[in-house]
mmCIF file of C-alpha atoms and ligand atoms in Angstrom:
data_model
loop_
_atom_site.group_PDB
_atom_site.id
_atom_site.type_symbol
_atom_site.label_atom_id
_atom_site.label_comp_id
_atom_site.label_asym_id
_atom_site.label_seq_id
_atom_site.Cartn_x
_atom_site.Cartn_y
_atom_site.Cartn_z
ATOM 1 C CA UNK A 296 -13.835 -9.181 -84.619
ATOM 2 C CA UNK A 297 -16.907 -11.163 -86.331
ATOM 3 C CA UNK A 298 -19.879 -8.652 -86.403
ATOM 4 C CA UNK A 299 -23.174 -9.736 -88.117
ATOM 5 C CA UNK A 300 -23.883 -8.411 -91.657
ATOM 6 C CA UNK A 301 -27.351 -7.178 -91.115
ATOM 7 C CA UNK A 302 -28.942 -5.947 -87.631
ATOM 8 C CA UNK A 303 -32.231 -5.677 -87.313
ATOM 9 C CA UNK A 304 -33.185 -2.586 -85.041
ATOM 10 C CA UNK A 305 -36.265 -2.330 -83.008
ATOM 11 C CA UNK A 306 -37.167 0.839 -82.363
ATOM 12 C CA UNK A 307 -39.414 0.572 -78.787
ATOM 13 C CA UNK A 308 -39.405 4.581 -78.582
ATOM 14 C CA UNK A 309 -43.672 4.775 -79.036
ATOM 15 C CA UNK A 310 -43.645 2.260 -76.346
ATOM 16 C CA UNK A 311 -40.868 2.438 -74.204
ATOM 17 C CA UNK A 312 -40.387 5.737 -74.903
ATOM 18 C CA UNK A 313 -43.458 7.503 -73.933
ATOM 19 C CA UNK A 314 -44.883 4.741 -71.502
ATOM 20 C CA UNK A 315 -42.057 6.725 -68.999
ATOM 21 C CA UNK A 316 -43.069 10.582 -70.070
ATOM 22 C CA UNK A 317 -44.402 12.282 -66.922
ATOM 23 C CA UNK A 318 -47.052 13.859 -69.415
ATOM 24 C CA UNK A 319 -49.424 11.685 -71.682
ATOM 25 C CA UNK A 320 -48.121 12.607 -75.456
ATOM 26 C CA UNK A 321 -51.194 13.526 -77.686
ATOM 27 C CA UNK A 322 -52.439 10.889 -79.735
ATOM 28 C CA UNK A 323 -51.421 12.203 -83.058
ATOM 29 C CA UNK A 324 -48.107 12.781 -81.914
ATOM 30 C CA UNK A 325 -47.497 9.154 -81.349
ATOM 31 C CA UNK A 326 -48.867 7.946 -85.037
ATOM 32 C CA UNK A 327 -46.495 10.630 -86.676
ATOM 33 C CA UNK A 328 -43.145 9.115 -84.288
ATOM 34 C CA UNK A 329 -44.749 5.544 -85.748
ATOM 35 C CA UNK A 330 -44.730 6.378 -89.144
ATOM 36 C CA UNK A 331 -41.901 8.757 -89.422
ATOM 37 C CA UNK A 332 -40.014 5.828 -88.084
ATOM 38 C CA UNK A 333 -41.679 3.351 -90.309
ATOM 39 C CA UNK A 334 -40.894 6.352 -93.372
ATOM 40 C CA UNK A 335 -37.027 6.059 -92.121
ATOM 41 C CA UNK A 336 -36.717 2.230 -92.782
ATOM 42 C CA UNK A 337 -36.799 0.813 -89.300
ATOM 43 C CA UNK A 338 -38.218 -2.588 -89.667
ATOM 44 C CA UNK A 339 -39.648 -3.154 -86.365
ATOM 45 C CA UNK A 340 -41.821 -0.487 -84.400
ATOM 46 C CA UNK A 341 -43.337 -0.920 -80.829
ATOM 47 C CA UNK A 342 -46.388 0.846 -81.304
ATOM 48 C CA UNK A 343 -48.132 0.493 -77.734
ATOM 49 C CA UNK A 344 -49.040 -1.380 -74.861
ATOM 50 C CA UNK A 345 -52.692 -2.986 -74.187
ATOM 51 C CA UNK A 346 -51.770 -3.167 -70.728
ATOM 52 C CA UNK A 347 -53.773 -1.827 -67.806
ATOM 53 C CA UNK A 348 -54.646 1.905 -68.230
ATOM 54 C CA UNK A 349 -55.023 1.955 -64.515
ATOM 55 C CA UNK A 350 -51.170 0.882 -63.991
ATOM 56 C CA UNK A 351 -49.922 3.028 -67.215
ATOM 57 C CA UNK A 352 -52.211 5.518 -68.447
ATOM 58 C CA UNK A 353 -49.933 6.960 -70.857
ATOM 59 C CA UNK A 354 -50.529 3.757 -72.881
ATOM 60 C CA UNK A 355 -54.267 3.741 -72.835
ATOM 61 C CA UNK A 356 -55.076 4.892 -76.495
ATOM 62 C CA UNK A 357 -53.078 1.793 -77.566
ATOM 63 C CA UNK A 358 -56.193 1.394 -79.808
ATOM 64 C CA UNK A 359 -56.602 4.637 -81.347
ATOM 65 C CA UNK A 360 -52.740 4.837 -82.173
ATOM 66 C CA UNK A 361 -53.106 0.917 -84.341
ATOM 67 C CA UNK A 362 -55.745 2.460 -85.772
ATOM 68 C CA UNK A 363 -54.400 5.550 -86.945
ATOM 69 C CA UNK A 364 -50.671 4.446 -88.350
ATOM 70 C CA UNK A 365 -49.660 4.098 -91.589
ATOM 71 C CA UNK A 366 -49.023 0.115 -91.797
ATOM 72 C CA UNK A 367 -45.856 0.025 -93.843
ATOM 73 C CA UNK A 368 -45.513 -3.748 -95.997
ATOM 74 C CA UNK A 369 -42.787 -5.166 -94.400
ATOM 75 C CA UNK A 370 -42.556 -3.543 -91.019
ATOM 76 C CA UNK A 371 -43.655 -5.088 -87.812
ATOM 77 C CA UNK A 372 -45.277 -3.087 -85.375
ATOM 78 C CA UNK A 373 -45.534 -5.012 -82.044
ATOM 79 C CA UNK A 374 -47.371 -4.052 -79.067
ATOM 80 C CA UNK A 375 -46.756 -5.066 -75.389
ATOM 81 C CA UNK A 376 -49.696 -7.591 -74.050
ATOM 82 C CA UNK A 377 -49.465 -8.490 -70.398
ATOM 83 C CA UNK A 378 -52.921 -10.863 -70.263
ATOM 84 C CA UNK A 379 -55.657 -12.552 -71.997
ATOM 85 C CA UNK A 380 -57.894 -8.544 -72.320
ATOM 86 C CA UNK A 381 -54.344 -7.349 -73.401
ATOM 87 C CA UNK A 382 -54.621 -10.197 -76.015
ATOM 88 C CA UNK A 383 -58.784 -9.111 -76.849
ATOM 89 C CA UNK A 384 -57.983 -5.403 -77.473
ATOM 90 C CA UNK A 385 -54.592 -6.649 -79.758
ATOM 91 C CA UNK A 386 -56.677 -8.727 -82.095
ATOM 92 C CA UNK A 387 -59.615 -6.190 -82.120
ATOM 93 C CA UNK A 388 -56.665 -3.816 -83.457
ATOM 94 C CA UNK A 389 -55.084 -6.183 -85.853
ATOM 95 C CA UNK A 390 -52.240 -6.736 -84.659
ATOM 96 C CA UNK A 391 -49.991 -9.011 -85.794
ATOM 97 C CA UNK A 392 -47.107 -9.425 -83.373
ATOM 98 C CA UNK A 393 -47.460 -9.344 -79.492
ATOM 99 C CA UNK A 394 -44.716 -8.954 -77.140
ATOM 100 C CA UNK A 395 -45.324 -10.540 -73.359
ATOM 101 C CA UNK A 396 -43.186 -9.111 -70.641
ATOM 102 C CA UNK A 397 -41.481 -11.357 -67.810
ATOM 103 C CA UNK A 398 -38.606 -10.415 -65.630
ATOM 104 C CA UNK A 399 -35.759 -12.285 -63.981
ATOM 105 C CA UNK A 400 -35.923 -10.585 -60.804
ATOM 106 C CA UNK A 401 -38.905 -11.798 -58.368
ATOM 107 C CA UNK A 402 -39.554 -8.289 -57.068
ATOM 108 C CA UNK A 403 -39.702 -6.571 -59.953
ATOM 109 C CA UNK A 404 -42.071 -8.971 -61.576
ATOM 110 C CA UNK A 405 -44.047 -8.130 -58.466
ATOM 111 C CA UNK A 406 -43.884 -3.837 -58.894
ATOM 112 C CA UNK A 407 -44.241 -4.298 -62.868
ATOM 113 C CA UNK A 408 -46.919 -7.396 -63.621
ATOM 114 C CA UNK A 409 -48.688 -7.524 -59.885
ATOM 115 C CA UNK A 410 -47.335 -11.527 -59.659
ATOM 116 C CA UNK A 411 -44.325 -13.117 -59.026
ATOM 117 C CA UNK A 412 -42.557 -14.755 -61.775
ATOM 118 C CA UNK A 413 -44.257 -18.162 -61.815
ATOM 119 C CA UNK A 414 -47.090 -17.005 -62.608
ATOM 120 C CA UNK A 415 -46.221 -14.496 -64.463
ATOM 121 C CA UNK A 416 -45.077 -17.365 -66.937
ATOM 122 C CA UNK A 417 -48.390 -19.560 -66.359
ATOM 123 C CA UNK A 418 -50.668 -16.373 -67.145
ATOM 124 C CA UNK A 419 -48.261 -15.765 -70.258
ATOM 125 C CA UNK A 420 -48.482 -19.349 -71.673
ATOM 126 C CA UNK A 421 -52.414 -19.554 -72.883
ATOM 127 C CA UNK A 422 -51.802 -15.770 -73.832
ATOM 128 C CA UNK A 423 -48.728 -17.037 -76.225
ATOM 129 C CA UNK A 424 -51.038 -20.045 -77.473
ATOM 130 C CA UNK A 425 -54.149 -18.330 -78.121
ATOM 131 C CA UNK A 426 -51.672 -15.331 -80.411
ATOM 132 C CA UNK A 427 -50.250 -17.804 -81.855
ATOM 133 C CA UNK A 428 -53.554 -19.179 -82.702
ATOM 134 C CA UNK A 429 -54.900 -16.218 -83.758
ATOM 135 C CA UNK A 430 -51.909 -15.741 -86.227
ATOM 136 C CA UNK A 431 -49.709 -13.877 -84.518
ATOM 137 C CA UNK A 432 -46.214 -13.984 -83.865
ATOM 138 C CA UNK A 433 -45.177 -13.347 -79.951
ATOM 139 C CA UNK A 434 -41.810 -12.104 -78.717
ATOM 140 C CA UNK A 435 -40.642 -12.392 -75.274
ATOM 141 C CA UNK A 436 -39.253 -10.002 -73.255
ATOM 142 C CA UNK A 437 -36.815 -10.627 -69.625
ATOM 143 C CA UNK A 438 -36.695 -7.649 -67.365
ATOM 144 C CA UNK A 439 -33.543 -7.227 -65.139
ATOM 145 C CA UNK A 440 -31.357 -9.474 -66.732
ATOM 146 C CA UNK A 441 -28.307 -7.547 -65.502
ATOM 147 C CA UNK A 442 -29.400 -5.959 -62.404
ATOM 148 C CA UNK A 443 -32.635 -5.162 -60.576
ATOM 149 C CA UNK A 444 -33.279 -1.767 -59.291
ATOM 150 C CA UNK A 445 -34.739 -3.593 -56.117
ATOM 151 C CA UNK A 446 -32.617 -6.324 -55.523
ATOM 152 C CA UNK A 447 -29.562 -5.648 -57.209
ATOM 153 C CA UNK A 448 -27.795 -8.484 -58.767
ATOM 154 C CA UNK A 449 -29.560 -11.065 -60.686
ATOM 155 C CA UNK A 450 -28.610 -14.439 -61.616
ATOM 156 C CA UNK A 451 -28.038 -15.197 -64.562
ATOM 157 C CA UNK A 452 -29.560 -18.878 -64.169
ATOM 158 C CA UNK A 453 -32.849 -17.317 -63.207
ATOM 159 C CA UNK A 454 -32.417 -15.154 -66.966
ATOM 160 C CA UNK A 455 -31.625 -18.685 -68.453
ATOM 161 C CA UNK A 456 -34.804 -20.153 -66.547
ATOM 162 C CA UNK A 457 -37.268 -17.369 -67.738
ATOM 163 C CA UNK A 458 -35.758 -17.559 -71.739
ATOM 164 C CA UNK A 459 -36.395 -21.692 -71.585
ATOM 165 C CA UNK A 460 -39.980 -21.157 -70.334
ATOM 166 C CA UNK A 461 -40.610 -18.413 -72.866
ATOM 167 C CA UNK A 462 -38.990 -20.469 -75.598
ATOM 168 C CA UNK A 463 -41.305 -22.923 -74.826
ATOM 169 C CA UNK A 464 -44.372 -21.106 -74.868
ATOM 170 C CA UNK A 465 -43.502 -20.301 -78.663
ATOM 171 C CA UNK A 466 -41.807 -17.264 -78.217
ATOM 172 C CA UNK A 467 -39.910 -16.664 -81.947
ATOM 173 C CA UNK A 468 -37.769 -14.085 -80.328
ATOM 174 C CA UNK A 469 -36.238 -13.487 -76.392
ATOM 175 C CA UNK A 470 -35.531 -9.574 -75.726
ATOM 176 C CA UNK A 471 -33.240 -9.401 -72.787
ATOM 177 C CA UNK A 472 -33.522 -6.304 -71.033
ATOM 178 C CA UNK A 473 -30.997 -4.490 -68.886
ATOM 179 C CA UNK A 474 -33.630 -2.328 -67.167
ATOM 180 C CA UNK A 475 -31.740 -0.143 -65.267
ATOM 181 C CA UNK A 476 -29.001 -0.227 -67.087
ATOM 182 C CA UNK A 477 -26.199 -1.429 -65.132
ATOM 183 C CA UNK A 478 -24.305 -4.067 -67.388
ATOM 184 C CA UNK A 479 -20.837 -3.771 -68.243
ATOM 185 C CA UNK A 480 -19.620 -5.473 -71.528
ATOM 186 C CA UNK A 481 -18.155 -8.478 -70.179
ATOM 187 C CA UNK A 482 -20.975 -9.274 -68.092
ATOM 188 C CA UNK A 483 -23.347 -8.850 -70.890
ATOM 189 C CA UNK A 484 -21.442 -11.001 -73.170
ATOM 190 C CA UNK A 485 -21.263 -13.678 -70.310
ATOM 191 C CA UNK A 486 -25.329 -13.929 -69.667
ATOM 192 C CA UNK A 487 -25.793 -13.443 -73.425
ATOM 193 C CA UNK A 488 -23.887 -16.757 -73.816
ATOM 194 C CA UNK A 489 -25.708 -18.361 -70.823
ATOM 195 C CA UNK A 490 -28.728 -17.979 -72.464
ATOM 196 C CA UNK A 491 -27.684 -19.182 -76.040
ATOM 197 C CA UNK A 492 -26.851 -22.150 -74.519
ATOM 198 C CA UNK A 493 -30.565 -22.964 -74.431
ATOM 199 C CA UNK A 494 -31.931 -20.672 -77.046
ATOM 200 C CA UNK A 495 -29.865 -20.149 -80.524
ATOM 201 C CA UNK A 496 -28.144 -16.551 -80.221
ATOM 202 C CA UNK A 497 -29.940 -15.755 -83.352
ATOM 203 C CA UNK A 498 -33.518 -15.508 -81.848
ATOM 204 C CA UNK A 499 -31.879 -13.485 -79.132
ATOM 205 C CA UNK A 500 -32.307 -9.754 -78.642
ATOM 206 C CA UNK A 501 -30.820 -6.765 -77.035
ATOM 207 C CA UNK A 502 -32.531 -4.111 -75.127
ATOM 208 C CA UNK A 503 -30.382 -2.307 -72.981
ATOM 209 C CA UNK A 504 -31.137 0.568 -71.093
ATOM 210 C CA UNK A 505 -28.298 3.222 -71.021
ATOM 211 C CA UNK A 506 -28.384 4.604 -67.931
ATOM 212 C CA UNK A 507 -24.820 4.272 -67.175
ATOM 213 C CA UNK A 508 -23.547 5.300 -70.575
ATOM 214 C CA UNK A 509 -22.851 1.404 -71.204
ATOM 215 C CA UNK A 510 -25.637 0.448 -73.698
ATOM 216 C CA UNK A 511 -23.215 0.796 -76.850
ATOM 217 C CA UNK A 512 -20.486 -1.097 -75.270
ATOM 218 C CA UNK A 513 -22.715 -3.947 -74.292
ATOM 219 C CA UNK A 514 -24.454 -4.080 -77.840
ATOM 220 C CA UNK A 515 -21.117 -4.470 -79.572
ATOM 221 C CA UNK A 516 -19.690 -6.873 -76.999
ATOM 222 C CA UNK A 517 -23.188 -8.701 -77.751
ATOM 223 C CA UNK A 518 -23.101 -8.315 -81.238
ATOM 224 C CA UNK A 519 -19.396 -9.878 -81.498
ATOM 225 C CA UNK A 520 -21.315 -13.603 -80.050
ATOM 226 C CA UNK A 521 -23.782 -13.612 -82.797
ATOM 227 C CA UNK A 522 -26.703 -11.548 -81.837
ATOM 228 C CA UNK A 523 -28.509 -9.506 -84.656
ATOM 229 C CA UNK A 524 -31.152 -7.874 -83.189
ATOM 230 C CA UNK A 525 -31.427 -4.897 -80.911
ATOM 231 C CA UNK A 526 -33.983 -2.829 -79.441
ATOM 232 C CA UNK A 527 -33.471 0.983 -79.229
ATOM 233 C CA UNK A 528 -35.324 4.559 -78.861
ATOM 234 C CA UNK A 529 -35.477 7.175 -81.289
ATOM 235 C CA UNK A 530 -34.028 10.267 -79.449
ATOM 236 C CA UNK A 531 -32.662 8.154 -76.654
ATOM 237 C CA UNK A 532 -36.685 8.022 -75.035
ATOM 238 C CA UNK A 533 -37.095 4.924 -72.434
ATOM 239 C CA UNK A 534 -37.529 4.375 -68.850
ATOM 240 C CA UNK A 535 -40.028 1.894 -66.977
ATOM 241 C CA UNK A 536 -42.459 3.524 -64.594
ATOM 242 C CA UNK A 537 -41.937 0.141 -62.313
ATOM 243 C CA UNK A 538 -37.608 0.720 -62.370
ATOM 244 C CA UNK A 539 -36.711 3.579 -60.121
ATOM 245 C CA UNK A 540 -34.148 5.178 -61.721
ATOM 246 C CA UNK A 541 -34.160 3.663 -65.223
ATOM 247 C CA UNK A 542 -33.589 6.219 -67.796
ATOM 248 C CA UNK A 543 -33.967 6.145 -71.717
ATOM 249 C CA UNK A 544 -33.003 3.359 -73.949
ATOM 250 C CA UNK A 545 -29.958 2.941 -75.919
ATOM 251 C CA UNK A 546 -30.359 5.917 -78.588
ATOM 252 C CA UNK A 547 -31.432 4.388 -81.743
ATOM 253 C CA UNK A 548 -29.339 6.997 -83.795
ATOM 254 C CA UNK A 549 -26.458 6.057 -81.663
ATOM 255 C CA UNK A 550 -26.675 2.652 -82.846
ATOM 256 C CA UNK A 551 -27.184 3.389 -86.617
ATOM 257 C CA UNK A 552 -24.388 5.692 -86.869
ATOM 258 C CA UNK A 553 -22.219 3.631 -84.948
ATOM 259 C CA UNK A 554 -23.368 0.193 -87.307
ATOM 260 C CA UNK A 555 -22.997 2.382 -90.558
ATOM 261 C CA UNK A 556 -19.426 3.308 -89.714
ATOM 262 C CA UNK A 557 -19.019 -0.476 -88.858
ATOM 263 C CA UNK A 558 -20.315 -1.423 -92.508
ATOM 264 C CA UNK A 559 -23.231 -3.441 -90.469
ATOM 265 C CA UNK A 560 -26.613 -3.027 -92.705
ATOM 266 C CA UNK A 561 -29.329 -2.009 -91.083
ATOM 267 C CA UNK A 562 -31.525 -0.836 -93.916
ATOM 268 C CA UNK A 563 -32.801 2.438 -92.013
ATOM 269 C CA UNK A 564 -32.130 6.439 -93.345
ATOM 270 C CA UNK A 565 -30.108 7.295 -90.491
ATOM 271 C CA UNK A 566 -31.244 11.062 -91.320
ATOM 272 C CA UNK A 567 -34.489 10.477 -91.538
ATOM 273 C CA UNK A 568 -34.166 8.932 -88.257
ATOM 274 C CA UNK A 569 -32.434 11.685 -86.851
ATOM 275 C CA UNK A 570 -35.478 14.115 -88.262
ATOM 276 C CA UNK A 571 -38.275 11.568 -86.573
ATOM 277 C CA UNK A 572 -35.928 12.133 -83.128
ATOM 278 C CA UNK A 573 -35.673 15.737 -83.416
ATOM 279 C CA UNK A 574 -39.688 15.467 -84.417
ATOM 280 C CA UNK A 575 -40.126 13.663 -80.710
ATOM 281 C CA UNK A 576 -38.132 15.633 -78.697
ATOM 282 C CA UNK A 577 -39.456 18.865 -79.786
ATOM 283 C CA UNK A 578 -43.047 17.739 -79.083
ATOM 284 C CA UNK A 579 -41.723 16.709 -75.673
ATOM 285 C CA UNK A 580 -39.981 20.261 -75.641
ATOM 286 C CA UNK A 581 -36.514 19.027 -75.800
ATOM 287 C CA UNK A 582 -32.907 17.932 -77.672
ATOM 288 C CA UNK A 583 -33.206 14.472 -78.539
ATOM 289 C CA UNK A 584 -30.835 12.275 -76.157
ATOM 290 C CA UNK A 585 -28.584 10.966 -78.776
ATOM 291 C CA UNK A 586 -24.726 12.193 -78.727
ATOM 292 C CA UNK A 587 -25.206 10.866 -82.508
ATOM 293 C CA UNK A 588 -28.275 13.094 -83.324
ATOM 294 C CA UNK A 589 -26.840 16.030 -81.712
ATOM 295 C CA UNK A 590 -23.514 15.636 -83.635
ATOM 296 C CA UNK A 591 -25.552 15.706 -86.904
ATOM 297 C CA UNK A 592 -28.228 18.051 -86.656
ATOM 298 C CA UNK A 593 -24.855 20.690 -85.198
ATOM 299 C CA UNK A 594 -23.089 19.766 -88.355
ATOM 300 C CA UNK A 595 -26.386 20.453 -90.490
ATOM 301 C CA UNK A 596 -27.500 23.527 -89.188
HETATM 302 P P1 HMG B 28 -53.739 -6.187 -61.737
HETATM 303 O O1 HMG B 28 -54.187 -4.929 -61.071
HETATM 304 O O2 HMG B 28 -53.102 -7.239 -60.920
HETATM 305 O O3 HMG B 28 -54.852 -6.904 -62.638
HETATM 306 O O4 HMG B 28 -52.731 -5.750 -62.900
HETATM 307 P P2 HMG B 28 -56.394 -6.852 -62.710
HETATM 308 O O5 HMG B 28 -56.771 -7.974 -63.623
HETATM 309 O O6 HMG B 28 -56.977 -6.797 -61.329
HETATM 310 O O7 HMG B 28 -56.734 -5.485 -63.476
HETATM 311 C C1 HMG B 28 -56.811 -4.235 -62.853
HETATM 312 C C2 HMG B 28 -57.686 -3.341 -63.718
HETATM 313 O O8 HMG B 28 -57.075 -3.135 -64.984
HETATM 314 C C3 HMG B 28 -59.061 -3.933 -64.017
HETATM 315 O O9 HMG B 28 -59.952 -2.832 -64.190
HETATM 316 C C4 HMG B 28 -58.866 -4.605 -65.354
HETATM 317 O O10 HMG B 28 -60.054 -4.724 -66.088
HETATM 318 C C5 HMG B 28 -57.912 -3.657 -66.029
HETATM 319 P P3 HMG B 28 -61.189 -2.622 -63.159
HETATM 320 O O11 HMG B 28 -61.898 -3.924 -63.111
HETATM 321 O O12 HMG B 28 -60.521 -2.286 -61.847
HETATM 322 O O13 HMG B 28 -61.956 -1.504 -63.770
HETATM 323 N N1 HMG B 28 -57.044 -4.359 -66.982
HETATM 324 C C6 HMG B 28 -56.865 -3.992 -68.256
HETATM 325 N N2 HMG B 28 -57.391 -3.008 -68.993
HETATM 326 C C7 HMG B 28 -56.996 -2.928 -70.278
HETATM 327 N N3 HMG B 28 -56.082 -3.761 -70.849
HETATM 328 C C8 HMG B 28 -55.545 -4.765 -70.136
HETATM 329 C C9 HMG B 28 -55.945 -4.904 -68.774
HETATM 330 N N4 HMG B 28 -55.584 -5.763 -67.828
HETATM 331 C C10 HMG B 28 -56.272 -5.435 -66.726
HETATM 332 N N5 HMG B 28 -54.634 -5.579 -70.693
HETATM 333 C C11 HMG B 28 -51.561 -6.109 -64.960
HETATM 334 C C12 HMG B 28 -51.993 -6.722 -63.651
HETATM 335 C C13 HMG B 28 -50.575 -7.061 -65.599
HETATM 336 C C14 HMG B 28 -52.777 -5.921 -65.853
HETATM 337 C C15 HMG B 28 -50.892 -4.731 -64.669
HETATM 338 O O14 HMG B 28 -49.920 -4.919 -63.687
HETATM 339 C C16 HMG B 28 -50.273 -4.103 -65.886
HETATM 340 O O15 HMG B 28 -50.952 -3.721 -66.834
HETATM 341 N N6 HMG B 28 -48.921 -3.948 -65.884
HETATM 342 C C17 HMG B 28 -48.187 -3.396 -66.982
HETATM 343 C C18 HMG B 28 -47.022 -2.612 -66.456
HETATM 344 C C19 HMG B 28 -46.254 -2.021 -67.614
HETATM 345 O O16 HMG B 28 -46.789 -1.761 -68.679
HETATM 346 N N7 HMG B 28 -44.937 -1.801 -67.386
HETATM 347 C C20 HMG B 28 -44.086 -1.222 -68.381
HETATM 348 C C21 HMG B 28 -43.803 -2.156 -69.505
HETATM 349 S S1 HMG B 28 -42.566 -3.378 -69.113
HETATM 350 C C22 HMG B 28 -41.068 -2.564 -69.421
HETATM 351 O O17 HMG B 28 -41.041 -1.377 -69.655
HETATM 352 C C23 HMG B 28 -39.823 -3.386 -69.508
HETATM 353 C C24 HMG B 28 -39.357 -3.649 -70.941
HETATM 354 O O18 HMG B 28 -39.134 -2.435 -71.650
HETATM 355 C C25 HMG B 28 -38.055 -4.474 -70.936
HETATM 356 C C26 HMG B 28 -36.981 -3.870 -70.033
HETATM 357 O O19 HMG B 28 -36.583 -2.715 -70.240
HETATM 358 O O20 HMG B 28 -36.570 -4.599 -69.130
HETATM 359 C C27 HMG B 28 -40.411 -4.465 -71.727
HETATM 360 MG MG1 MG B 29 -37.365 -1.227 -71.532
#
């Protein structure tokens, strides 16, 4: 088995996480989960969305949450952008890495971005210039890449499509997300090597929804082809409020513990991580999702 050395983790639990809870989390709340995260070494935090506070209100103090982290040297701290006032309110917080959002599924690009996915692409290109302009670095993200929660299977040449168009538009990194879920390891595997086939494996990422206890299979599967990064949520957090159905994202204690015991660096304190999970989850009033966590605040108690 050929595993990378290093993974890079992106921990989308501020964003993902909490763009899904029924109740808006406090403002302070969210800058502690950013920069206890940041404290436990993860490299790459999704701090927010500047989308529409009218489509996702638990997002709408994007601003106030930039301005209130702790900005570690060396970690990233991207935010979701979905248009060119997305773009406005993510330079007016300093941000220096955007992430747009496409999907490979034509309905779900309709319930999530209000457009199908043509146009999703031709609002996202000047977006992608003008960050890029502005000094920023723009990741890419492809919804329903193994399934879509309204029309079930997706294929995998419309994925490919969506990763060449957002691979032109600059994109340094393609996040391909199984929304809801669904993927099985071969089938992962299979549309992660579809896609490498027109952008190098190692400016692909994983972001895999767990919904059907998969997510770790799939990320090793994925892992063994060459990919080295992969998005997951402190305390297991995630779901999309446009994917019936979806529930959190792969744990991102899960993944550490699971990487550690694999010798696979990953640079992060996997107890501190656990502490910044059980920090969530009790704010939310509950155990963190995380098999991993659960295992190793029992052990510590
Ligand atoms: P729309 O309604 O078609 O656009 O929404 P609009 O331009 O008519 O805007 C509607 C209102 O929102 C207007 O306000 C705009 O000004 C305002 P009004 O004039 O009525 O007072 N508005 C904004 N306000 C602040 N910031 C903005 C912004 N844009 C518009 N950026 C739009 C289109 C794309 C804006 C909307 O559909 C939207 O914001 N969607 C985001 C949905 C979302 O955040 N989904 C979850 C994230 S994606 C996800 O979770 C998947 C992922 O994790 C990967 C995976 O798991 O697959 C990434
Ligand atoms: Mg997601």
């Amino acid at each position: 088995m050929t595993l990378p050395k290093h993974v890079t983790i992106v921990d989308v639990g501020p964003r993902d996480g909490l763009q899904a809870e029924p109740e808006i989390v406090e403002t302070t709340i969210k800058i502690e989960l950013v920069n206890r995260l940041s404290a436990a070494g993860v490299p790459s935090v999704e701090a927010g969305a500047f989308v529409s506070p009218k489509w996702v209100p638990q997002m709408a103090d994007a601003t106030e949450v930039l301005a209130g982290i702790k900005r570690y040297p060396g970690t990233r701290y991207p935010v979701l952008v979905p248009n060119e006032k997305g773009l406005e309110r993510a330079i007016a917080s300093d941000v220096k890495e955007i992430a747009i959002f496409g999907a490979a599924s034509e309905f779900f690009s309709q319930k999530n971005i209000n457009c199908s996915i043509e146009e999703s692409l031709e609002r996202f290109r000047p977006v992608s210039i003008a960050a890029q302009a502005a000094g920023m670095q723009v990741r890419g993200y492809i919804s329903c890449v193994l399934g879509c929660p309204y029309e079930g299977d997706v294929a995998v040449e419309s994925v490919v499509r969506v990763a060449r168009a957002l691979d032109d538009m600059g994109c340094y990194e393609i996040s391909l997300g199984d929304t809801i879920g669904v993927g099985t390891p071969s089938k992962a595997r299979a549309m992660v090597e579809a896609v490498a086939k027109v952008v190098p494996v190692d400016r692909l990422a994983l972001h895999f929804h767990d919904t059907y206890g998969q997510a770790l299979a799939n990320i090793l599967a994925c892992l063994e082809v060459g990919v080295a990064t992969v998005d997951t949520a402190v305390a297991g957090l995630g779901g999309c409020p446009y994917a019936p159905g979806a529930s959190g994202n792969i744990a991102s204690e899960d993944v550490v513990y699971m990487l550690d015991g694999m010798g696979v660096e990953t640079g992060i304190d996997l107890l501190a991580l656990v502490e910044a999970g059980r920090f969530i989850s009790s704010a939310l009033g509950r155990e963190p999702n995380s098999r991993a966590a659960k295992a190793i605040l029992a052990k510590n108690a």
